[in-house]
Amino acid sequence: MKNESTFIDVPAESSSAMKGKAPLIGVARDHTTSGSGGYNRGLAIFDFLLRLAAIVAALAAAATMGTSDETLPFFTQFLQFEASYDDLPTFQFFVIAMALVGGYLVLSLPISVVTILRPLATAPRLLLLVLDTGVLALNTAAASSAAAISYLAHSGNQNTNWLPICQQFGDFCQKSSGAVVSAFVSVVFFTILVVISGVALKRH
Amino acid sequence: MKSGQAEIMETSKGIQKSGLMSRRIAILEFILRIVAFFNTIGSAILMGTTHETLPFFTQFIRFQAEYNDLPALTFFVVANAVVSGYLILSLTLAFVHIVKRKTQNTRILLIILDVAMLGLLTSGASSAAAIVYLAHNGNNKTNWFAICQQFNSFCERISGSLIGSFIAIVLLILLILLSAIALSRRH
């Protein structure tokens, strides 16, 4: 069975279009059957695409939050009313964390490419899963703490006398809430990425 | 013939060895789940039983603080309770991992559920942390005052209950890694 499938695959791989990749594929096939290899390669390509989407979501969140500031059109002699993300420490943490997540995702792309080229190698998969889980926690922490603060900015809290600031700074609030939503989208992408890595580890 | 037998012996020994290793991983997983359960249930109870009434009151208002005055803290209690319930239920599957040898499918199931619970617990803990920070320090720019000057022991207790939750987050990450390592071993 093993030999047969190898025979079938060889002419397909060595057609003129695939010639450049042929040696790498040969190395990968050494230690296992080729049926689950194709399955794992499909998973790896899906993983790569999800990473690209997560990069967009994470960087969009960081950029939206980082550029959100609003100056009100009226001012007194001493005071100018303006709000920007660095008035609130939680939003600062959000910007830094989302930038870190975006940077990590860009750096993880090469490892993801390695898993496409060698779909049956365990080490890069395991590395990706370990790092992804850590960054998932960072991403979730940033998104949900910013969500808690934006909820407070929208609704305020009567019991502690914290007044909602969104009645004055409507634009600022909308932008920061949008950034939080985008961060949660990237959390969802990360969750799927971890699950994909787990499934691919099972099928080797 | 003899060499073939030796080979068979060798491989069976290898299988035994890897079986022993994966059993150790399963036992470690079981223990970690119990520890994580006590952490989450502890912080849920600590947060849930916190309330403070100030010793002075006016005619109309009594000054008191409770966890359900703040929605983020309510979410924290619910999230911790849900995760601790999940951890107790997952002990059965962890036990199956100790007993059985072929455990790939249940391990995948546990990875998926663990990741979901990690997300829930992290969001509960960090949103509560954001609110607790605000209660301690307030924010001048937005006119949110620090309430910890009045409600001292309330603030201490809610800060303490965050610790257990964050320890449980670390343990859940370790659990996911253990499952992944067990999956990646050759069978």
GROMACS .gro file of C-alpha atoms in nm:
model
  391
    1MET     CA    1   0.000   0.000   0.000
    2LYS     CA    2   0.279   0.232   0.099
    3ASN     CA    3   0.479   0.162  -0.216
    4GLU     CA    4   0.177   0.196  -0.439
    5SER     CA    5   0.084   0.541  -0.317
    6THR     CA    6   0.444   0.655  -0.350
    7PHE     CA    7   0.445   0.537  -0.709
    8ILE     CA    8   0.128   0.721  -0.788
    9ASP     CA    9   0.252   1.044  -0.640
   10VAL     CA   10   0.595   1.060  -0.799
   11PRO     CA   11   0.493   1.152  -1.154
   12ALA     CA   12   0.246   1.410  -1.025
   13GLU     CA   13   0.508   1.582  -0.813
   14SER     CA   14   0.777   1.581  -1.079
   15SER     CA   15   0.566   1.750  -1.344
   16SER     CA   16   0.723   2.067  -1.474
   17ALA     CA   17   0.530   2.299  -1.241
   18MET     CA   18   0.629   2.123  -0.919
   19LYS     CA   19   0.992   2.057  -1.004
   20GLY     CA   20   1.131   2.318  -0.768
   21LYS     CA   21   0.965   2.168  -0.463
   22ALA     CA   22   1.024   1.804  -0.539
   23PRO     CA   23   1.334   1.739  -0.322
   24LEU     CA   24   1.176   1.885  -0.009
   25ILE     CA   25   0.865   1.675  -0.051
   26GLY     CA   26   1.079   1.367  -0.094
   27VAL     CA   27   1.249   1.431   0.239
   28ALA     CA   28   0.921   1.477   0.413
   29ARG     CA   29   0.778   1.153   0.286
   30ASP     CA   30   1.064   0.944   0.421
   31HIS     CA   31   0.918   0.849   0.752
   32THR     CA   32   0.551   0.799   0.694
   33THR     CA   33   0.255   0.734   0.466
   34SER     CA   34   0.150   0.994   0.215
   35GLY     CA   35  -0.229   0.986   0.267
   36SER     CA   36  -0.226   1.180   0.595
   37GLY     CA   37   0.048   1.402   0.446
   38GLY     CA   38  -0.198   1.552   0.199
   39TYR     CA   39  -0.455   1.600   0.474
   40ASN     CA   40  -0.199   1.769   0.695
   41ARG     CA   41  -0.083   1.992   0.413
   42GLY     CA   42  -0.440   2.111   0.365
   43LEU     CA   43  -0.457   2.192   0.736
   44ALA     CA   44  -0.123   2.375   0.716
   45ILE     CA   45  -0.240   2.591   0.424
   46PHE     CA   46  -0.560   2.674   0.616
   47ASP     CA   47  -0.341   2.761   0.915
   48PHE     CA   48  -0.133   2.999   0.699
   49LEU     CA   49  -0.443   3.178   0.564
   50LEU     CA   50  -0.591   3.212   0.914
   51ARG     CA   51  -0.265   3.368   1.030
   52LEU     CA   52  -0.285   3.626   0.751
   53ALA     CA   53  -0.643   3.712   0.854
   54ALA     CA   54  -0.542   3.733   1.221
   55ILE     CA   55  -0.256   3.972   1.133
   56VAL     CA   56  -0.506   4.205   0.966
   57ALA     CA   57  -0.742   4.190   1.264
   58ALA     CA   58  -0.470   4.244   1.528
   59LEU     CA   59  -0.296   4.530   1.351
   60ALA     CA   60  -0.628   4.696   1.268
   61ALA     CA   61  -0.720   4.681   1.638
   62ALA     CA   62  -0.386   4.833   1.745
   63ALA     CA   63  -0.400   5.105   1.480
   64THR     CA   64  -0.763   5.200   1.546
   65MET     CA   65  -0.707   5.226   1.919
   66GLY     CA   66  -0.375   5.405   1.875
   67THR     CA   67  -0.520   5.676   1.650
   68SER     CA   68  -0.838   5.734   1.848
   69ASP     CA   69  -0.835   6.077   2.002
   70GLU     CA   70  -1.094   6.345   2.014
   71THR     CA   71  -1.083   6.710   2.105
   72LEU     CA   72  -1.411   6.872   2.191
   73PRO     CA   73  -1.497   7.188   1.993
   74PHE     CA   74  -1.536   7.404   2.304
   75PHE     CA   75  -1.282   7.495   2.568
   76THR     CA   76  -1.244   7.715   2.872
   77GLN     CA   77  -0.955   7.941   2.940
   78PHE     CA   78  -0.753   7.681   3.124
   79LEU     CA   79  -0.892   7.353   3.011
   80GLN     CA   80  -0.919   7.190   2.674
   81PHE     CA   81  -1.134   6.882   2.666
   82GLU     CA   82  -0.968   6.598   2.483
   83ALA     CA   83  -0.960   6.224   2.511
   84SER     CA   84  -0.701   5.990   2.371
   85TYR     CA   85  -0.612   5.629   2.431
   86ASP     CA   86  -0.322   5.703   2.664
   87ASP     CA   87  -0.552   5.867   2.918
   88LEU     CA   88  -0.652   5.515   3.022
   89PRO     CA   89  -0.376   5.268   3.118
   90THR     CA   90  -0.587   4.975   3.004
   91PHE     CA   91  -0.608   5.114   2.652
   92GLN     CA   92  -0.230   5.165   2.651
   93PHE     CA   93  -0.189   4.800   2.747
   94PHE     CA   94  -0.431   4.711   2.469
   95VAL     CA   95  -0.229   4.894   2.202
   96ILE     CA   96   0.101   4.741   2.319
   97ALA     CA   97  -0.042   4.390   2.349
   98MET     CA   98  -0.211   4.398   2.009
   99ALA     CA   99   0.107   4.528   1.846
  100LEU     CA  100   0.298   4.242   2.008
  101VAL     CA  101   0.039   3.992   1.885
  102GLY     CA  102   0.066   4.132   1.530
  103GLY     CA  103   0.445   4.113   1.544
  104TYR     CA  104   0.436   3.756   1.670
  105LEU     CA  105   0.198   3.656   1.391
  106VAL     CA  106   0.426   3.800   1.124
  107LEU     CA  107   0.725   3.617   1.273
  108SER     CA  108   0.528   3.292   1.294
  109LEU     CA  109   0.454   3.293   0.920
  110PRO     CA  110   0.788   3.126   0.829
  111ILE     CA  111   0.720   2.841   1.073
  112SER     CA  112   0.377   2.802   0.920
  113VAL     CA  113   0.543   2.780   0.575
  114VAL     CA  114   0.768   2.505   0.710
  115THR     CA  115   0.460   2.308   0.817
  116ILE     CA  116   0.322   2.343   0.464
  117LEU     CA  117   0.644   2.213   0.310
  118ARG     CA  118   0.686   1.934   0.566
  119PRO     CA  119   0.333   1.847   0.670
  120LEU     CA  120   0.435   1.552   0.885
  121ALA     CA  121   0.707   1.711   1.096
  122THR     CA  122   0.604   1.730   1.461
  123ALA     CA  123   0.847   1.985   1.603
  124PRO     CA  124   0.729   2.301   1.420
  125ARG     CA  125   0.366   2.207   1.494
  126LEU     CA  126   0.436   2.170   1.863
  127LEU     CA  127   0.632   2.497   1.867
  128LEU     CA  128   0.345   2.679   1.697
  129LEU     CA  129   0.093   2.533   1.941
  130VAL     CA  130   0.297   2.635   2.246
  131LEU     CA  131   0.351   2.992   2.124
  132ASP     CA  132  -0.006   3.028   1.997
  133THR     CA  133  -0.150   2.931   2.335
  134GLY     CA  134   0.063   3.189   2.513
  135VAL     CA  135  -0.022   3.465   2.268
  136LEU     CA  136  -0.391   3.365   2.280
  137ALA     CA  137  -0.389   3.438   2.653
  138LEU     CA  138  -0.221   3.778   2.596
  139ASN     CA  139  -0.467   3.868   2.321
  140THR     CA  140  -0.770   3.768   2.528
  141ALA     CA  141  -0.644   3.960   2.830
  142ALA     CA  142  -0.596   4.278   2.625
  143ALA     CA  143  -0.932   4.249   2.449
  144SER     CA  144  -1.141   4.178   2.755
  145SER     CA  145  -0.983   4.432   2.986
  146ALA     CA  146  -1.035   4.698   2.717
  147ALA     CA  147  -1.392   4.570   2.680
  148ALA     CA  148  -1.451   4.616   3.054
  149ILE     CA  149  -1.326   4.975   3.036
  150SER     CA  150  -1.524   5.062   2.723
  151TYR     CA  151  -1.837   4.919   2.882
  152LEU     CA  152  -1.771   5.148   3.176
  153ALA     CA  153  -1.717   5.443   2.942
  154HIS     CA  154  -2.048   5.370   2.769
  155SER     CA  155  -2.268   5.293   3.070
  156GLY     CA  156  -2.084   5.421   3.374
  157ASN     CA  157  -2.154   5.278   3.716
  158GLN     CA  158  -2.404   5.427   3.959
  159ASN     CA  159  -2.285   5.242   4.267
  160THR     CA  160  -1.933   5.377   4.250
  161ASN     CA  161  -2.019   5.716   4.099
  162TRP     CA  162  -1.825   5.657   3.779
  163LEU     CA  163  -2.002   5.863   3.513
  164PRO     CA  164  -2.019   5.755   3.147
  165ILE     CA  165  -1.782   5.967   2.938
  166CYS     CA  166  -1.926   5.860   2.605
  167GLN     CA  167  -2.194   6.129   2.616
  168GLN     CA  168  -1.917   6.383   2.565
  169PHE     CA  169  -1.664   6.182   2.369
  170GLY     CA  170  -1.889   5.990   2.131
  171ASP     CA  171  -1.638   5.957   1.848
  172PHE     CA  172  -1.359   5.837   2.075
  173CYS     CA  173  -1.587   5.576   2.227
  174GLN     CA  174  -1.696   5.441   1.892
  175LYS     CA  175  -1.342   5.403   1.769
  176SER     CA  176  -1.218   5.229   2.082
  177SER     CA  177  -1.516   4.992   2.083
  178GLY     CA  178  -1.444   4.906   1.719
  179ALA     CA  179  -1.086   4.824   1.813
  180VAL     CA  180  -1.211   4.591   2.090
  181VAL     CA  181  -1.438   4.408   1.845
  182SER     CA  182  -1.148   4.360   1.605
  183ALA     CA  183  -0.935   4.222   1.889
  184PHE     CA  184  -1.204   3.967   1.972
  185VAL     CA  185  -1.210   3.859   1.606
  186SER     CA  186  -0.840   3.786   1.631
  187VAL     CA  187  -0.904   3.590   1.955
  188VAL     CA  188  -1.144   3.367   1.760
  189PHE     CA  189  -0.880   3.315   1.488
  190PHE     CA  190  -0.625   3.214   1.751
  191THR     CA  191  -0.861   2.963   1.907
  192ILE     CA  192  -0.914   2.800   1.567
  193LEU     CA  193  -0.535   2.800   1.508
  194VAL     CA  194  -0.467   2.612   1.832
  195VAL     CA  195  -0.736   2.355   1.753
  196ILE     CA  196  -0.595   2.306   1.400
  197SER     CA  197  -0.248   2.243   1.542
  198GLY     CA  198  -0.394   1.985   1.781
  199VAL     CA  199  -0.581   1.804   1.504
  200ALA     CA  200  -0.271   1.803   1.281
  201LEU     CA  201  -0.061   1.660   1.565
  202LYS     CA  202  -0.308   1.375   1.601
  203ARG     CA  203  -0.282   1.272   1.235
  204HIS     CA  204   0.083   1.203   1.193
  205MET     CA  205   1.499  -1.580   1.342
  206LYS     CA  206   1.671  -1.488   1.662
  207SER     CA  207   1.744  -1.139   1.549
  208GLY     CA  208   1.379  -1.103   1.453
  209GLN     CA  209   1.273  -1.206   1.800
  210ALA     CA  210   1.517  -0.966   1.954
  211GLU     CA  211   1.373  -0.693   1.740
  212ILE     CA  212   1.023  -0.777   1.853
  213MET     CA  213   1.138  -0.771   2.214
  214GLU     CA  214   1.299  -0.437   2.154
  215THR     CA  215   0.990  -0.281   2.001
  216SER     CA  216   0.762  -0.420   2.271
  217LYS     CA  217   0.996  -0.272   2.528
  218GLY     CA  218   0.978   0.060   2.345
  219ILE     CA  219   0.599   0.045   2.345
  220GLN     CA  220   0.599  -0.030   2.717
  221LYS     CA  221   0.833   0.260   2.778
  222SER     CA  222   0.621   0.506   2.579
  223GLY     CA  223   0.311   0.369   2.754
  224LEU     CA  224   0.470   0.439   3.089
  225MET     CA  225   0.561   0.791   2.976
  226SER     CA  226   0.213   0.872   2.854
  227ARG     CA  227   0.069   0.732   3.178
  228ARG     CA  228   0.293   0.968   3.372
  229ILE     CA  229   0.174   1.256   3.157
  230ALA     CA  230  -0.187   1.151   3.224
  231ILE     CA  231  -0.131   1.138   3.602
  232LEU     CA  232   0.034   1.482   3.597
  233GLU     CA  233  -0.262   1.610   3.396
  234PHE     CA  234  -0.506   1.469   3.654
  235ILE     CA  235  -0.323   1.642   3.940
  236LEU     CA  236  -0.298   1.972   3.754
  237ARG     CA  237  -0.673   1.963   3.688
  238ILE     CA  238  -0.748   1.916   4.058
  239VAL     CA  239  -0.517   2.205   4.154
  240ALA     CA  240  -0.672   2.429   3.890
  241PHE     CA  241  -1.020   2.336   4.015
  242PHE     CA  242  -0.936   2.445   4.370
  243ASN     CA  243  -0.789   2.772   4.241
  244THR     CA  244  -1.094   2.866   4.035
  245ILE     CA  245  -1.355   2.761   4.291
  246GLY     CA  246  -1.156   2.941   4.559
  247SER     CA  247  -1.144   3.268   4.373
  248ALA     CA  248  -1.514   3.240   4.277
  249ILE     CA  249  -1.612   3.192   4.643
  250LEU     CA  250  -1.377   3.463   4.767
  251MET     CA  251  -1.516   3.714   4.516
  252GLY     CA  252  -1.875   3.601   4.568
  253THR     CA  253  -1.875   3.637   4.945
  254THR     CA  254  -1.715   3.980   4.948
  255HIS     CA  255  -1.918   4.264   5.079
  256GLU     CA  256  -1.851   4.550   5.308
  257THR     CA  257  -2.081   4.791   5.485
  258LEU     CA  258  -1.930   5.108   5.613
  259PRO     CA  259  -1.987   5.177   5.985
  260PHE     CA  260  -2.152   5.513   5.921
  261PHE     CA  261  -2.469   5.592   5.733
  262THR     CA  262  -2.693   5.883   5.656
  263GLN     CA  263  -3.066   5.880   5.684
  264PHE     CA  264  -3.127   5.767   5.329
  265ILE     CA  265  -2.810   5.598   5.215
  266ARG     CA  266  -2.614   5.312   5.361
  267PHE     CA  267  -2.269   5.280   5.217
  268GLN     CA  268  -2.203   4.926   5.115
  269ALA     CA  269  -2.005   4.753   4.843
  270GLU     CA  270  -2.068   4.410   4.700
  271TYR     CA  271  -1.932   4.219   4.405
  272ASN     CA  272  -2.252   4.252   4.202
  273ASP     CA  273  -2.233   4.630   4.208
  274LEU     CA  274  -1.983   4.597   3.926
  275PRO     CA  275  -2.080   4.390   3.617
  276ALA     CA  276  -1.720   4.290   3.547
  277LEU     CA  277  -1.689   4.130   3.890
  278THR     CA  278  -2.018   3.944   3.839
  279PHE     CA  279  -1.878   3.810   3.512
  280PHE     CA  280  -1.563   3.707   3.698
  281VAL     CA  281  -1.762   3.499   3.948
  282VAL     CA  282  -1.969   3.334   3.674
  283ALA     CA  283  -1.665   3.257   3.457
  284ASN     CA  284  -1.474   3.105   3.749
  285ALA     CA  285  -1.772   2.895   3.852
  286VAL     CA  286  -1.821   2.766   3.497
  287VAL     CA  287  -1.452   2.679   3.457
  288SER     CA  288  -1.437   2.500   3.791
  289GLY     CA  289  -1.745   2.296   3.695
  290TYR     CA  290  -1.580   2.206   3.366
  291LEU     CA  291  -1.258   2.105   3.542
  292ILE     CA  292  -1.447   1.865   3.773
  293LEU     CA  293  -1.629   1.708   3.477
  294SER     CA  294  -1.306   1.676   3.279
  295LEU     CA  295  -1.152   1.473   3.561
  296THR     CA  296  -1.343   1.169   3.431
  297LEU     CA  297  -1.176   1.200   3.090
  298ALA     CA  298  -0.839   1.255   3.257
  299PHE     CA  299  -0.897   0.934   3.451
  300VAL     CA  300  -0.974   0.752   3.126
  301HIS     CA  301  -0.636   0.875   2.995
  302ILE     CA  302  -0.461   0.712   3.289
  303VAL     CA  303  -0.634   0.380   3.238
  304LYS     CA  304  -0.654   0.347   2.861
  305ARG     CA  305  -0.369   0.349   2.613
  306LYS     CA  306  -0.534   0.476   2.293
  307THR     CA  307  -0.650   0.819   2.392
  308GLN     CA  308  -0.606   1.035   2.083
  309ASN     CA  309  -0.969   1.133   2.026
  310THR     CA  310  -1.044   1.225   2.384
  311ARG     CA  311  -0.723   1.426   2.399
  312ILE     CA  312  -0.831   1.630   2.095
  313LEU     CA  313  -1.167   1.686   2.263
  314LEU     CA  314  -0.995   1.804   2.580
  315ILE     CA  315  -0.765   2.038   2.385
  316ILE     CA  316  -1.064   2.204   2.218
  317LEU     CA  317  -1.257   2.243   2.544
  318ASP     CA  318  -0.946   2.356   2.734
  319VAL     CA  319  -0.878   2.631   2.480
  320ALA     CA  320  -1.237   2.752   2.506
  321MET     CA  321  -1.220   2.752   2.888
  322LEU     CA  322  -0.882   2.927   2.876
  323GLY     CA  323  -1.041   3.206   2.673
  324LEU     CA  324  -1.336   3.236   2.913
  325LEU     CA  325  -1.120   3.237   3.225
  326THR     CA  326  -0.866   3.483   3.082
  327SER     CA  327  -1.134   3.728   2.978
  328GLY     CA  328  -1.306   3.706   3.317
  329ALA     CA  329  -0.985   3.752   3.512
  330SER     CA  330  -0.844   4.035   3.303
  331SER     CA  331  -1.166   4.237   3.284
  332ALA     CA  332  -1.195   4.205   3.663
  333ALA     CA  333  -0.830   4.310   3.690
  334ALA     CA  334  -0.898   4.622   3.482
  335ILE     CA  335  -1.187   4.718   3.714
  336VAL     CA  336  -0.990   4.639   4.031
  337TYR     CA  337  -0.704   4.858   3.908
  338LEU     CA  338  -0.954   5.136   3.849
  339ALA     CA  339  -1.097   5.089   4.198
  340HIS     CA  340  -0.749   5.119   4.346
  341ASN     CA  341  -0.613   5.410   4.145
  342GLY     CA  342  -0.910   5.579   3.986
  343ASN     CA  343  -0.862   5.790   3.676
  344ASN     CA  344  -0.825   6.166   3.686
  345LYS     CA  345  -0.886   6.226   3.318
  346THR     CA  346  -1.231   6.071   3.319
  347ASN     CA  347  -1.327   6.171   3.675
  348TRP     CA  348  -1.354   5.813   3.799
  349PHE     CA  349  -1.257   5.821   4.166
  350ALA     CA  350  -1.070   5.551   4.352
  351ILE     CA  351  -1.323   5.380   4.578
  352CYS     CA  352  -1.063   5.182   4.771
  353GLN     CA  353  -1.004   5.470   5.012
  354GLN     CA  354  -1.347   5.400   5.156
  355PHE     CA  355  -1.388   5.029   5.098
  356ASN     CA  356  -1.055   4.900   5.212
  357SER     CA  357  -1.115   4.536   5.303
  358PHE     CA  358  -1.349   4.495   5.005
  359CYS     CA  359  -1.067   4.600   4.773
  360GLU     CA  360  -0.816   4.373   4.941
  361ARG     CA  361  -1.040   4.071   4.903
  362ILE     CA  362  -1.125   4.130   4.538
  363SER     CA  363  -0.755   4.180   4.458
  364GLY     CA  364  -0.671   3.856   4.636
  365SER     CA  365  -0.932   3.658   4.449
  366LEU     CA  366  -0.768   3.757   4.118
  367ILE     CA  367  -0.455   3.563   4.210
  368GLY     CA  368  -0.622   3.222   4.213
  369SER     CA  369  -0.776   3.290   3.876
  370PHE     CA  370  -0.445   3.385   3.716
  371ILE     CA  371  -0.275   3.076   3.860
  372ALA     CA  372  -0.553   2.868   3.705
  373ILE     CA  373  -0.484   3.036   3.367
  374VAL     CA  374  -0.120   2.927   3.383
  375LEU     CA  375  -0.227   2.574   3.479
  376LEU     CA  376  -0.471   2.556   3.186
  377ILE     CA  377  -0.192   2.660   2.946
  378LEU     CA  378   0.026   2.384   3.092
  379LEU     CA  379  -0.259   2.135   3.049
  380ILE     CA  380  -0.296   2.223   2.679
  381LEU     CA  381   0.079   2.181   2.630
  382LEU     CA  382   0.074   1.842   2.807
  383SER     CA  383  -0.208   1.720   2.584
  384ALA     CA  384  -0.019   1.839   2.276
  385ILE     CA  385   0.299   1.663   2.386
  386ALA     CA  386   0.107   1.342   2.453
  387LEU     CA  387  -0.052   1.367   2.108
  388SER     CA  388   0.277   1.429   1.930
  389ARG     CA  389   0.444   1.116   2.070
  390ARG     CA  390   0.463   0.832   1.821
  391HIS     CA  391   0.224   0.545   1.881
   0.00000   0.00000   0.00000
